[in-house]
mmCIF file of C-alpha atoms and ligand atoms in Angstrom:
data_model
loop_
_atom_site.group_PDB
_atom_site.id
_atom_site.type_symbol
_atom_site.label_atom_id
_atom_site.label_comp_id
_atom_site.label_asym_id
_atom_site.label_seq_id
_atom_site.Cartn_x
_atom_site.Cartn_y
_atom_site.Cartn_z
ATOM 1 C CA MET A 1 0.000 0.000 0.000
ATOM 2 C CA THR A 2 1.357 3.404 -0.872
ATOM 3 C CA GLU A 3 1.538 6.276 1.603
ATOM 4 C CA ARG A 4 2.698 9.855 1.354
ATOM 5 C CA LEU A 5 6.446 10.148 1.895
ATOM 6 C CA GLN A 6 6.110 12.519 4.847
ATOM 7 C CA LYS A 7 3.884 9.961 6.582
ATOM 8 C CA LEU A 8 6.406 7.141 6.046
ATOM 9 C CA ILE A 9 9.260 9.287 7.339
ATOM 10 C CA ALA A 10 7.224 10.263 10.413
ATOM 11 C CA GLN A 11 6.204 6.629 11.033
ATOM 12 C CA ALA A 12 9.855 5.617 10.983
ATOM 13 C CA GLY A 13 10.339 8.069 13.874
ATOM 14 C CA LEU A 14 12.741 10.345 11.990
ATOM 15 C CA ALA A 15 10.739 13.568 12.108
ATOM 16 C CA SER A 16 7.270 15.069 12.381
ATOM 17 C CA ARG A 17 5.242 15.095 9.156
ATOM 18 C CA ARG A 18 5.728 18.856 8.851
ATOM 19 C CA GLU A 19 9.495 18.539 9.220
ATOM 20 C CA ALA A 20 9.516 15.675 6.708
ATOM 21 C CA GLU A 21 7.643 17.921 4.229
ATOM 22 C CA ARG A 22 10.340 20.529 4.685
ATOM 23 C CA TRP A 23 13.053 17.915 4.008
ATOM 24 C CA ILE A 24 11.251 16.921 0.799
ATOM 25 C CA GLU A 25 11.095 20.560 -0.318
ATOM 26 C CA GLU A 26 14.782 21.006 0.533
ATOM 27 C CA GLY A 27 15.691 18.021 -1.695
ATOM 28 C CA LYS A 28 16.966 15.859 1.204
ATOM 29 C CA VAL A 29 14.669 12.979 0.277
ATOM 30 C CA LEU A 30 15.224 10.647 -2.679
ATOM 31 C CA LEU A 31 12.579 8.321 -4.031
ATOM 32 C CA ASN A 32 14.099 5.443 -6.003
ATOM 33 C CA GLY A 33 17.200 7.499 -6.581
ATOM 34 C CA SER A 34 15.536 10.755 -7.758
ATOM 35 C CA PRO A 35 14.685 13.820 -5.690
ATOM 36 C CA ALA A 36 11.193 13.395 -4.242
ATOM 37 C CA LYS A 37 8.405 15.975 -4.647
ATOM 38 C CA LEU A 38 5.727 16.918 -2.152
ATOM 39 C CA GLY A 39 2.743 14.699 -2.833
ATOM 40 C CA ASP A 40 4.838 11.675 -3.877
ATOM 41 C CA ARG A 41 3.658 8.357 -2.510
ATOM 42 C CA ALA A 42 5.618 5.143 -1.954
ATOM 43 C CA ASP A 43 5.373 1.568 -0.709
ATOM 44 C CA LEU A 44 8.282 0.686 1.592
ATOM 45 C CA SER A 45 8.236 -2.931 0.472
ATOM 46 C CA LEU A 46 8.726 -1.880 -3.174
ATOM 47 C CA ASP A 47 10.310 1.554 -3.196
ATOM 48 C CA GLN A 48 13.576 2.833 -1.827
ATOM 49 C CA ILE A 49 13.554 6.088 0.094
ATOM 50 C CA HIS A 50 16.738 7.822 1.190
ATOM 51 C CA VAL A 51 16.654 10.574 3.797
ATOM 52 C CA ASP A 52 19.863 12.580 4.040
ATOM 53 C CA GLY A 53 21.732 9.731 2.364
ATOM 54 C CA LYS A 54 20.375 7.030 4.710
ATOM 55 C CA ILE A 55 17.915 4.381 3.669
ATOM 56 C CA LEU A 56 14.504 4.550 5.318
ATOM 57 C CA ARG A 57 13.369 1.329 6.937
ATOM 58 C CA SER A 58 9.915 0.472 8.107
ATOM 59 C CA ALA A 59 9.428 0.270 11.889
ATOM 60 C CA GLN A 60 8.161 -3.288 11.373
ATOM 61 C CA GLU A 61 11.224 -4.487 9.493
ATOM 62 C CA LYS A 62 13.367 -6.955 11.428
ATOM 63 C CA VAL A 63 16.727 -5.626 12.454
ATOM 64 C CA THR A 64 19.500 -7.005 14.669
ATOM 65 C CA ILE A 65 22.457 -4.992 15.811
ATOM 66 C CA LEU A 66 25.752 -6.018 17.350
ATOM 67 C CA LEU A 67 26.760 -3.559 20.072
ATOM 68 C CA ASN A 68 30.127 -3.296 21.798
ATOM 69 C CA LYS A 69 28.697 -2.563 25.225
ATOM 70 C CA PRO A 70 30.744 -0.360 27.533
ATOM 71 C CA ARG A 71 30.893 -0.906 31.298
ATOM 72 C CA GLY A 72 28.329 1.069 33.281
ATOM 73 C CA TYR A 73 25.214 0.289 31.225
ATOM 74 C CA VAL A 74 22.343 -2.052 32.077
ATOM 75 C CA SER A 75 21.085 -4.402 29.388
ATOM 76 C CA THR A 76 17.422 -4.077 30.288
ATOM 77 C CA LEU A 77 14.845 -1.742 28.778
ATOM 78 C CA LYS A 78 14.162 0.034 32.092
ATOM 79 C CA ASP A 79 16.113 0.581 35.249
ATOM 80 C CA PRO A 80 14.316 1.633 38.427
ATOM 81 C CA GLY A 81 17.638 2.999 39.699
ATOM 82 C CA GLY A 82 17.932 5.348 36.708
ATOM 83 C CA ARG A 83 21.183 3.844 35.427
ATOM 84 C CA ARG A 84 22.106 4.200 31.761
ATOM 85 C CA LEU A 85 20.488 1.686 29.378
ATOM 86 C CA VAL A 86 22.184 -0.027 26.434
ATOM 87 C CA THR A 87 19.384 1.324 24.248
ATOM 88 C CA ASP A 88 20.600 4.872 25.077
ATOM 89 C CA LEU A 89 23.567 4.054 22.810
ATOM 90 C CA ILE A 90 21.387 3.368 19.765
ATOM 91 C CA ASP A 91 20.172 6.088 17.444
ATOM 92 C CA ASN A 92 18.830 6.288 13.908
ATOM 93 C CA ILE A 93 17.022 2.942 14.284
ATOM 94 C CA PRO A 94 13.244 3.367 14.399
ATOM 95 C CA GLN A 95 12.526 -0.215 15.530
ATOM 96 C CA ARG A 96 12.082 -0.947 19.236
ATOM 97 C CA LEU A 97 14.973 -3.282 19.969
ATOM 98 C CA PHE A 98 15.452 -5.488 23.003
ATOM 99 C CA PRO A 99 18.681 -7.111 24.213
ATOM 100 C CA VAL A 100 19.241 -10.803 23.472
ATOM 101 C CA GLY A 101 20.240 -12.136 26.890
ATOM 102 C CA ARG A 102 22.103 -9.937 29.319
ATOM 103 C CA LEU A 103 25.498 -8.627 30.134
ATOM 104 C CA ASP A 104 25.976 -7.373 33.703
ATOM 105 C CA TYR A 105 26.255 -3.642 34.388
ATOM 106 C CA ASN A 106 30.047 -3.921 34.547
ATOM 107 C CA THR A 107 30.527 -6.504 31.799
ATOM 108 C CA GLU A 108 31.626 -5.152 28.429
ATOM 109 C CA GLY A 109 31.507 -6.444 24.921
ATOM 110 C CA LEU A 110 29.358 -8.150 22.378
ATOM 111 C CA LEU A 111 25.616 -7.784 22.896
ATOM 112 C CA LEU A 112 22.935 -8.345 20.271
ATOM 113 C CA LEU A 113 19.782 -6.239 20.229
ATOM 114 C CA THR A 114 16.894 -7.135 17.980
ATOM 115 C CA ASN A 115 13.168 -6.923 17.308
ATOM 116 C CA ASP A 116 13.294 -10.461 15.853
ATOM 117 C CA GLY A 117 11.759 -12.798 18.449
ATOM 118 C CA GLU A 118 12.754 -15.921 16.529
ATOM 119 C CA LEU A 119 16.401 -14.899 16.489
ATOM 120 C CA ALA A 120 16.374 -13.972 20.198
ATOM 121 C CA GLN A 121 14.856 -17.347 21.076
ATOM 122 C CA GLN A 122 17.367 -19.217 18.933
ATOM 123 C CA VAL A 123 20.395 -17.483 20.429
ATOM 124 C CA SER A 124 19.289 -17.613 24.076
ATOM 125 C CA HIS A 125 17.696 -21.051 24.281
ATOM 126 C CA PRO A 126 20.008 -23.399 26.251
ATOM 127 C CA ARG A 127 19.103 -26.240 23.878
ATOM 128 C CA HIS A 128 20.996 -24.452 21.104
ATOM 129 C CA HIS A 129 24.663 -24.520 21.855
ATOM 130 C CA VAL A 130 25.711 -20.999 20.955
ATOM 131 C CA ASP A 131 29.311 -20.547 22.096
ATOM 132 C CA LYS A 132 30.067 -17.346 23.982
ATOM 133 C CA THR A 133 33.680 -16.439 24.615
ATOM 134 C CA TYR A 134 34.676 -14.062 27.387
ATOM 135 C CA LEU A 135 37.971 -12.346 28.000
ATOM 136 C CA VAL A 136 38.434 -12.578 31.745
ATOM 137 C CA LYS A 137 40.912 -10.768 33.971
ATOM 138 C CA VAL A 138 41.225 -12.152 37.482
ATOM 139 C CA ARG A 139 43.299 -11.247 40.474
ATOM 140 C CA GLY A 140 45.821 -13.978 41.222
ATOM 141 C CA ARG A 141 46.894 -16.934 39.129
ATOM 142 C CA LEU A 142 45.017 -19.503 37.129
ATOM 143 C CA SER A 143 46.449 -22.910 38.035
ATOM 144 C CA GLU A 144 46.345 -26.069 35.892
ATOM 145 C CA LYS A 145 43.969 -27.529 38.460
ATOM 146 C CA MET A 146 41.547 -24.608 38.005
ATOM 147 C CA VAL A 147 41.647 -25.014 34.212
ATOM 148 C CA LYS A 148 40.671 -28.677 34.644
ATOM 149 C CA GLN A 149 37.833 -27.678 36.978
ATOM 150 C CA PHE A 150 36.485 -25.202 34.380
ATOM 151 C CA GLU A 151 36.723 -27.963 31.799
ATOM 152 C CA ARG A 152 34.995 -30.578 33.960
ATOM 153 C CA GLY A 153 32.204 -28.253 35.113
ATOM 154 C CA LEU A 154 31.680 -26.487 38.425
ATOM 155 C CA ILE A 155 28.954 -26.877 41.001
ATOM 156 C CA LEU A 156 27.062 -23.603 41.415
ATOM 157 C CA GLU A 157 23.965 -23.074 43.553
ATOM 158 C CA ASP A 158 21.707 -23.573 40.492
ATOM 159 C CA GLY A 159 23.457 -26.722 39.276
ATOM 160 C CA LYS A 160 26.577 -27.945 37.572
ATOM 161 C CA THR A 161 27.963 -25.993 34.646
ATOM 162 C CA ALA A 162 28.589 -27.678 31.308
ATOM 163 C CA PRO A 163 32.253 -28.172 30.351
ATOM 164 C CA ALA A 164 33.893 -24.861 29.496
ATOM 165 C CA LYS A 165 37.001 -24.182 27.434
ATOM 166 C CA VAL A 166 39.982 -22.136 28.668
ATOM 167 C CA GLU A 167 42.394 -20.645 26.113
ATOM 168 C CA ASN A 168 45.154 -18.061 25.789
ATOM 169 C CA SER A 169 45.871 -17.606 29.469
ATOM 170 C CA ARG A 170 48.676 -15.251 30.441
ATOM 171 C CA THR A 171 49.879 -13.750 33.684
ATOM 172 C CA THR A 172 50.661 -10.035 34.020
ATOM 173 C CA GLY A 173 51.974 -8.912 37.412
ATOM 174 C CA SER A 174 49.469 -9.922 40.058
ATOM 175 C CA SER A 175 46.663 -10.671 37.548
ATOM 176 C CA CYS A 176 45.862 -13.262 34.961
ATOM 177 C CA TRP A 177 43.972 -12.995 31.647
ATOM 178 C CA PHE A 178 42.297 -15.873 29.866
ATOM 179 C CA GLU A 179 39.521 -16.643 27.404
ATOM 180 C CA LEU A 180 36.640 -18.733 28.656
ATOM 181 C CA THR A 181 34.077 -20.246 26.277
ATOM 182 C CA ILE A 182 30.717 -21.409 27.590
ATOM 183 C CA HIS A 183 27.439 -22.121 25.835
ATOM 184 C CA GLU A 184 25.045 -21.733 28.737
ATOM 185 C CA GLY A 185 23.601 -18.447 29.910
ATOM 186 C CA LYS A 186 23.130 -18.776 33.652
ATOM 187 C CA ASN A 187 22.892 -15.505 35.515
ATOM 188 C CA ARG A 188 26.395 -14.029 36.197
ATOM 189 C CA GLN A 189 27.776 -17.379 35.159
ATOM 190 C CA VAL A 190 31.391 -16.450 34.461
ATOM 191 C CA ARG A 191 31.731 -14.386 37.631
ATOM 192 C CA ARG A 192 30.192 -17.186 39.711
ATOM 193 C CA MET A 193 32.387 -19.858 38.101
ATOM 194 C CA CYS A 194 35.448 -17.785 38.949
ATOM 195 C CA GLU A 195 34.202 -17.144 42.490
ATOM 196 C CA ALA A 196 33.701 -20.899 42.949
ATOM 197 C CA LEU A 197 37.436 -21.292 42.321
ATOM 198 C CA GLY A 198 38.359 -18.418 44.617
ATOM 199 C CA LEU A 199 39.190 -16.058 41.728
ATOM 200 C CA THR A 200 38.055 -12.420 41.775
ATOM 201 C CA VAL A 201 37.058 -11.058 38.371
ATOM 202 C CA VAL A 202 38.371 -7.567 37.784
ATOM 203 C CA ARG A 203 37.398 -7.268 34.135
ATOM 204 C CA LEU A 204 34.971 -9.199 31.945
ATOM 205 C CA LYS A 205 34.340 -8.726 28.247
ATOM 206 C CA ARG A 206 32.358 -10.910 25.837
ATOM 207 C CA ILE A 207 34.511 -11.019 22.734
ATOM 208 C CA ARG A 208 32.748 -13.634 20.575
ATOM 209 C CA LEU A 209 29.318 -15.115 20.050
ATOM 210 C CA ASP A 210 29.755 -18.157 17.834
ATOM 211 C CA PHE A 211 31.100 -16.731 14.528
ATOM 212 C CA LEU A 212 30.512 -13.071 15.472
ATOM 213 C CA ASP A 213 33.215 -10.907 16.997
ATOM 214 C CA LEU A 214 33.842 -7.235 17.779
ATOM 215 C CA LYS A 215 36.138 -6.551 14.836
ATOM 216 C CA ASP A 216 36.154 -2.837 13.916
ATOM 217 C CA ILE A 217 33.463 -1.926 16.454
ATOM 218 C CA ALA A 218 34.701 0.559 19.036
ATOM 219 C CA THR A 219 33.331 0.528 22.572
ATOM 220 C CA GLY A 220 29.854 2.061 22.627
ATOM 221 C CA ARG A 221 29.379 1.606 18.847
ATOM 222 C CA TYR A 222 27.346 -0.917 16.888
ATOM 223 C CA ARG A 223 26.616 -2.279 13.432
ATOM 224 C CA CYS A 224 23.579 -3.952 11.853
ATOM 225 C CA LEU A 225 23.932 -7.665 11.186
ATOM 226 C CA MET A 226 23.671 -8.683 7.554
ATOM 227 C CA ASP A 227 20.893 -11.018 6.415
ATOM 228 C CA ASN A 228 23.331 -13.901 5.934
ATOM 229 C CA GLU A 229 24.616 -13.485 9.506
ATOM 230 C CA VAL A 230 21.068 -13.574 10.883
ATOM 231 C CA GLU A 231 20.323 -16.704 8.822
ATOM 232 C CA ARG A 232 23.499 -18.339 10.111
ATOM 233 C CA LEU A 233 22.594 -17.595 13.734
ATOM 234 C CA LYS A 234 19.135 -19.048 13.183
ATOM 235 C CA LYS A 235 20.677 -22.284 11.926
ATOM 236 C CA ILE A 236 22.894 -22.975 14.963
ATOM 237 C CA LYS A 237 21.885 -26.326 16.428
HETATM 238 N N1 URA B 1 28.856 -14.012 32.898
HETATM 239 C C1 URA B 1 28.859 -13.072 33.860
HETATM 240 O O1 URA B 1 29.247 -13.335 34.990
HETATM 241 N N2 URA B 1 28.436 -11.837 33.539
HETATM 242 C C2 URA B 1 28.015 -11.493 32.311
HETATM 243 O O2 URA B 1 27.653 -10.343 32.088
HETATM 244 C C3 URA B 1 28.020 -12.481 31.315
HETATM 245 C C4 URA B 1 28.448 -13.738 31.640
#
C-alpha cells in the first residue's frame, strides 16, 4: 500500500510530518534514486527512500544490531535505579529493539539487540549450543587444576555448569587474563564460576558469540547484522 512520503518518514520516527515535508522541499529525500516531490507516494516494500543519504526502513522491518557494550550500562529496557540503558547508545534505528540475553552492568563487549523474536529465542535457548567467549581478567593466578575444573564443570547453587574451554591464558603482574568459552547463559555465570574457584574477576568482556566478533566496532558503537549473519545464527543447532 502506498503512503505519502512525509507519513512514512514520520512513522519511521525520523521527524514530524511537517518537518519531513520541509526535508522533501529542501531536496533531502530521494525516491528510487531521484529527488522526491511533495505529494509523492511510496510503498516501503517496493520503493527505496533515502533521507539525508540514509535508507529509510519500516518500523516493522526486522533488524539485529551487534553492540560493543561499555561498562556502566544495564542491558534491560528500564532501570528503576535510573542507570544508563544499552538502548541509550542506539540512534537512527526506528525499531524498538530489546537485548538478546544480558550482560551485567560492569561486563563489556558483544551484545545483540533485535526486534526479531525468533532470532532472540534461537540465540538464548540453552538447547541451542551458541558458544560465547569471554575475555576474563582475574586477580591472582590460574592454576592447571583450576583449568581442569572449568573444563569438567563447576557446582554452582543452580546446578553444575557444562564443560567450558579455557584458552590463551597469560599472567601479568598480580593478575591473569584468559579466554573462557561457555554455551550456557546462567545468571552471572562467568563471575560465579570464577568465584567458585576463589578467583576475583576484575574485568569481563564478551569477545565472541559463535562466529561473530567485535572486529572494527569501538566501545559504545554498533553495526547492523547482515541477512546472511542472521540466517546463520538461526541455523545454529
Ligand atoms: N557471565 C557473567 O558473569 N556476567 C556477564 O555479564 C556475562 C556472563
